[in-house]
PDB file of C-alpha atoms in Angstrom:
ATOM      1  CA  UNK Y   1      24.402  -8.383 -15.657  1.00 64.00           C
ATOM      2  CA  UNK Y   2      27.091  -7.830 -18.510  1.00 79.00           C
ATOM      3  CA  UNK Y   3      28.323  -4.236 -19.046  1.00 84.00           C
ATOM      4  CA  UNK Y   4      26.529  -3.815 -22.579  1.00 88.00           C
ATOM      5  CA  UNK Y   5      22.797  -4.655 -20.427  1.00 85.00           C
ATOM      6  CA  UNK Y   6      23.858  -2.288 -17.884  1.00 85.00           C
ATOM      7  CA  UNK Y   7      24.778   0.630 -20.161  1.00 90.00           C
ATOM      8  CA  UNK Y   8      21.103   0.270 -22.020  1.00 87.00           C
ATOM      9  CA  UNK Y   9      19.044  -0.079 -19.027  1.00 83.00           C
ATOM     10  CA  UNK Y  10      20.952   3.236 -17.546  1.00 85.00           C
ATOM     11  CA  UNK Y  11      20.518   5.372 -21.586  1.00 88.00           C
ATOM     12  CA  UNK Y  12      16.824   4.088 -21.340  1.00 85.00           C
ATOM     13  CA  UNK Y  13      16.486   5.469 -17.804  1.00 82.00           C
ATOM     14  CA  UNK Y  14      18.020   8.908 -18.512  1.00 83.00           C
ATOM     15  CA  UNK Y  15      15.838   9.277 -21.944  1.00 86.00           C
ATOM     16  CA  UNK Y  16      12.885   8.257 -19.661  1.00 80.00           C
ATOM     17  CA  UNK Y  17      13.709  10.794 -16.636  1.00 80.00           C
ATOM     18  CA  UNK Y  18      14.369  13.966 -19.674  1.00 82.00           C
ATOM     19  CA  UNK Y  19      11.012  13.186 -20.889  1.00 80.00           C
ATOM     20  CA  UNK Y  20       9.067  13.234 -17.467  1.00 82.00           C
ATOM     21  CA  UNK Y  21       8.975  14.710 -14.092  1.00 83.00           C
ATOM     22  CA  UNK Y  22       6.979  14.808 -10.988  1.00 84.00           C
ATOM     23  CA  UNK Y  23       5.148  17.738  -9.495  1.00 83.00           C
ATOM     24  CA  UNK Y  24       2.897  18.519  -6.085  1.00 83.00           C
ATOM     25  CA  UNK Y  25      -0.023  17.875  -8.198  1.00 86.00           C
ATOM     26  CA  UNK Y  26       0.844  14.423 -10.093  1.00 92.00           C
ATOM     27  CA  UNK Y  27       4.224  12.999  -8.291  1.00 95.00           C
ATOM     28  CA  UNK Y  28       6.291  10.571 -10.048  1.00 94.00           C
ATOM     29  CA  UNK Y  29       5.887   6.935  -8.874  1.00 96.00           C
ATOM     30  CA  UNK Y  30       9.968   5.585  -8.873  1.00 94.00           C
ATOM     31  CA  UNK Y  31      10.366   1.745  -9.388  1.00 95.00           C
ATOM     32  CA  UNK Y  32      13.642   0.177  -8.595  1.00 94.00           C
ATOM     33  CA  UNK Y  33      14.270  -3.309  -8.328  1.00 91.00           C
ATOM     34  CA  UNK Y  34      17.056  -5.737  -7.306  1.00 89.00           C
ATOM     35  CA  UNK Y  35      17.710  -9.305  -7.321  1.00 87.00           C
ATOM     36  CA  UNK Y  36      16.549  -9.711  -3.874  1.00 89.00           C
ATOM     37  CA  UNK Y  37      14.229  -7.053  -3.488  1.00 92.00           C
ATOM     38  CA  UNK Y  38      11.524  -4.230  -5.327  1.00 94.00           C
ATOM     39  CA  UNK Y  39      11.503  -0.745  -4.354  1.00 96.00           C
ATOM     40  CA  UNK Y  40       8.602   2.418  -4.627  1.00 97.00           C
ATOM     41  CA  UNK Y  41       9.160   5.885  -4.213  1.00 96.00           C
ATOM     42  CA  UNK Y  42       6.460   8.824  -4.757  1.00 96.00           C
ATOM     43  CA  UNK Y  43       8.368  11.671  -5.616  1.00 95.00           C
ATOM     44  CA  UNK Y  44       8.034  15.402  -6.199  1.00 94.00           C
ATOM     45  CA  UNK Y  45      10.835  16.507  -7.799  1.00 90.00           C
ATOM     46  CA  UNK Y  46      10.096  20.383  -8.189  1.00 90.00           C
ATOM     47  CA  UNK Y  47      10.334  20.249  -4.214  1.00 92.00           C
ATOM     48  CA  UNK Y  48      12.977  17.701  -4.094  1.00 91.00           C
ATOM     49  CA  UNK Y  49      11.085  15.051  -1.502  1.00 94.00           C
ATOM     50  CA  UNK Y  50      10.145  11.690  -1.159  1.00 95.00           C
ATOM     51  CA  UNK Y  51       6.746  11.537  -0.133  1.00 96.00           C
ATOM     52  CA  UNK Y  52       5.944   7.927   0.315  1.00 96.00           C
ATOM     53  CA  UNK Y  53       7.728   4.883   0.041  1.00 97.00           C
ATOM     54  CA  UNK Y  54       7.515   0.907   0.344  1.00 95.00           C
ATOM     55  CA  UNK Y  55      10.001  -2.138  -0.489  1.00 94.00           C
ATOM     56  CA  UNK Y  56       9.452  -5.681  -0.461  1.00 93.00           C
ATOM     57  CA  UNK Y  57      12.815  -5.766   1.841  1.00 88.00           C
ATOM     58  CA  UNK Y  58      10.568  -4.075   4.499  1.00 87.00           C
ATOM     59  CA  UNK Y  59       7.975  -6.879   4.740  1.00 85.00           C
ATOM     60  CA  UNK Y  60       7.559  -9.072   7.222  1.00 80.00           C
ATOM     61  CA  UNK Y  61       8.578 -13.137   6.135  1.00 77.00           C
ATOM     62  CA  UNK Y  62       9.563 -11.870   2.617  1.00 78.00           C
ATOM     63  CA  UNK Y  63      13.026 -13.134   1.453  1.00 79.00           C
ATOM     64  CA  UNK Y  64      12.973 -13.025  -2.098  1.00 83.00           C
ATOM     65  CA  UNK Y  65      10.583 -10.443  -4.264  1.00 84.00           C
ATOM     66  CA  UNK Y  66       8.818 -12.390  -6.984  1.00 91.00           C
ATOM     67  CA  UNK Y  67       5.131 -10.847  -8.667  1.00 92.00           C
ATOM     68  CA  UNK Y  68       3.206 -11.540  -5.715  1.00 92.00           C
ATOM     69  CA  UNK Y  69       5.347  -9.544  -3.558  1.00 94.00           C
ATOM     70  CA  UNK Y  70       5.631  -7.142  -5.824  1.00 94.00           C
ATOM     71  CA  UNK Y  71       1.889  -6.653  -5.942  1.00 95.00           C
ATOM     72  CA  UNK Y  72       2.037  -5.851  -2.037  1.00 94.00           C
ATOM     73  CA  UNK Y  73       4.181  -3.556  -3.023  1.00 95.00           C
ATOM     74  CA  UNK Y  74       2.187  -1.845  -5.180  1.00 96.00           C
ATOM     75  CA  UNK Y  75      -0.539  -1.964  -2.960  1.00 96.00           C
ATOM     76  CA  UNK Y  76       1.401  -0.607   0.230  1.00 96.00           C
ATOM     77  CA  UNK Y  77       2.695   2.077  -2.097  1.00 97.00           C
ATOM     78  CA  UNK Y  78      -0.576   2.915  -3.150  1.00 97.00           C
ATOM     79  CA  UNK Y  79      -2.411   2.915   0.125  1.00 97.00           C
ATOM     80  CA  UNK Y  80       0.625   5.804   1.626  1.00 96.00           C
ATOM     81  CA  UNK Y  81      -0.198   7.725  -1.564  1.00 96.00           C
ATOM     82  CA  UNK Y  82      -4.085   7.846  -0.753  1.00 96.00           C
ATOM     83  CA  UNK Y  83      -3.346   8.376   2.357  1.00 96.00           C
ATOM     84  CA  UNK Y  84      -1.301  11.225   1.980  1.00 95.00           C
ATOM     85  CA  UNK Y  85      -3.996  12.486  -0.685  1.00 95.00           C
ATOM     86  CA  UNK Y  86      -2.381  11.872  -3.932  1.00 95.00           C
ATOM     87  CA  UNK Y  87      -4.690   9.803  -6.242  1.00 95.00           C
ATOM     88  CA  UNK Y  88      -2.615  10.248  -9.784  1.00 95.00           C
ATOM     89  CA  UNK Y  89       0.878   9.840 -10.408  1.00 95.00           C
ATOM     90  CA  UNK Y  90       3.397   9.916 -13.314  1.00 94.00           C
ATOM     91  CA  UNK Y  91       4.401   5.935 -13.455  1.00 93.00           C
ATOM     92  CA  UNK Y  92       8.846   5.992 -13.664  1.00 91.00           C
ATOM     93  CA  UNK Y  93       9.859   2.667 -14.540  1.00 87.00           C
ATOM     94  CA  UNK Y  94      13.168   3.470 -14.283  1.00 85.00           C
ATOM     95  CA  UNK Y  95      14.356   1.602 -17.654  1.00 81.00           C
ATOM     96  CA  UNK Y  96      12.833  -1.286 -16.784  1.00 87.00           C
ATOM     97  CA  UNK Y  97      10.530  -3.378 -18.983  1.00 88.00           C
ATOM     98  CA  UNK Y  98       6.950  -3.324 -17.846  1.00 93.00           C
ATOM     99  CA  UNK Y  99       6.256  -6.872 -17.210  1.00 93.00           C
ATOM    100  CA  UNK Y 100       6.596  -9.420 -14.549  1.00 94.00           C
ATOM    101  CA  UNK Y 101       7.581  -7.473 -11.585  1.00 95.00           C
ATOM    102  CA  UNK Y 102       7.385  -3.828 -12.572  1.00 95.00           C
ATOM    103  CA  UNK Y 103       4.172  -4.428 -14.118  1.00 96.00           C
ATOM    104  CA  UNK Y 104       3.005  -6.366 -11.195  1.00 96.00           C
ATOM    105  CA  UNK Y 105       3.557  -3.773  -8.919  1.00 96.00           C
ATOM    106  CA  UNK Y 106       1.966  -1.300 -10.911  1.00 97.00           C
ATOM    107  CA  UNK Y 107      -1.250  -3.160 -11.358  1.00 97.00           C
ATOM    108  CA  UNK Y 108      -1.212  -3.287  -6.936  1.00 97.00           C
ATOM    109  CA  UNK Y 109      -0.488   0.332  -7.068  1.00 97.00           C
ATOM    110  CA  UNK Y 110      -3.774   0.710  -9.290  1.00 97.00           C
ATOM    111  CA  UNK Y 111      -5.555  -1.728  -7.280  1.00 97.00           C
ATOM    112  CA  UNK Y 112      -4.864   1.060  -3.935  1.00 96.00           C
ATOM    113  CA  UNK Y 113      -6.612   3.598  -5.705  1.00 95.00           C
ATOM    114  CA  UNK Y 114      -3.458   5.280  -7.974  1.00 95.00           C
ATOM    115  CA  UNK Y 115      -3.994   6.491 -11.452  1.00 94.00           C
ATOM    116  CA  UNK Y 116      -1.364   6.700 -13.931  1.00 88.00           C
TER     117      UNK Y 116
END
């Protein structure tokens, strides 16, 4: 990535993280993704924890995370947070655009029972 993509996607994410936050009630759902790999987080900030997360570098026979993986993601991500008893979220997607692999791991995460 050049310096001048870098610097936007990093002022998108910061006017993204001022405008919302995660609570005990409705966490915030963290995406993060590499070239290699796609990572979740559930997140209550007021507390400070990580409640739940999942990555694409975690499953089995995966090398590279393209929108199918990233669906199992969302899915894996979504069955913790049901688990754990958490059934709406606040969706971070970290400065990223939503399509292709963001979005696809959203749509899994709704697919597990997660509302956002």
């Amino acid at each position: 990535m050049s310096a001048n993509k870098v610097q936007r996607r990093l002022r998108i994410k910061r006017s993204i993280r001022n405008k919302i936050s995660g609570t005990a009630a409705r966490p915030r759902l963290s995406v993060f993704r590499s070239n290699k790999a796609i990572y979740a987080q559930i997140i209550d900030d007021t507390a400070g924890k990580t409640l739940a997360a999942a990555s694409s570098a975690k499953l089995d026979g995966v090398t590279n995370a393209n929108i199918s993986v990233s669906n199992l993601v969302g899915k894996e991500i979504g069955a913790k947070a049901v688990e754990l008893g958490i059934t709406q979220v606040v969706f971070d997607r970290s400065g990223y655009l939503y399509h292709g692999k963001v979005k696809s791991l959203a749509e899994g995460a709704r697919e597990a029972g997660l509302k956002f």
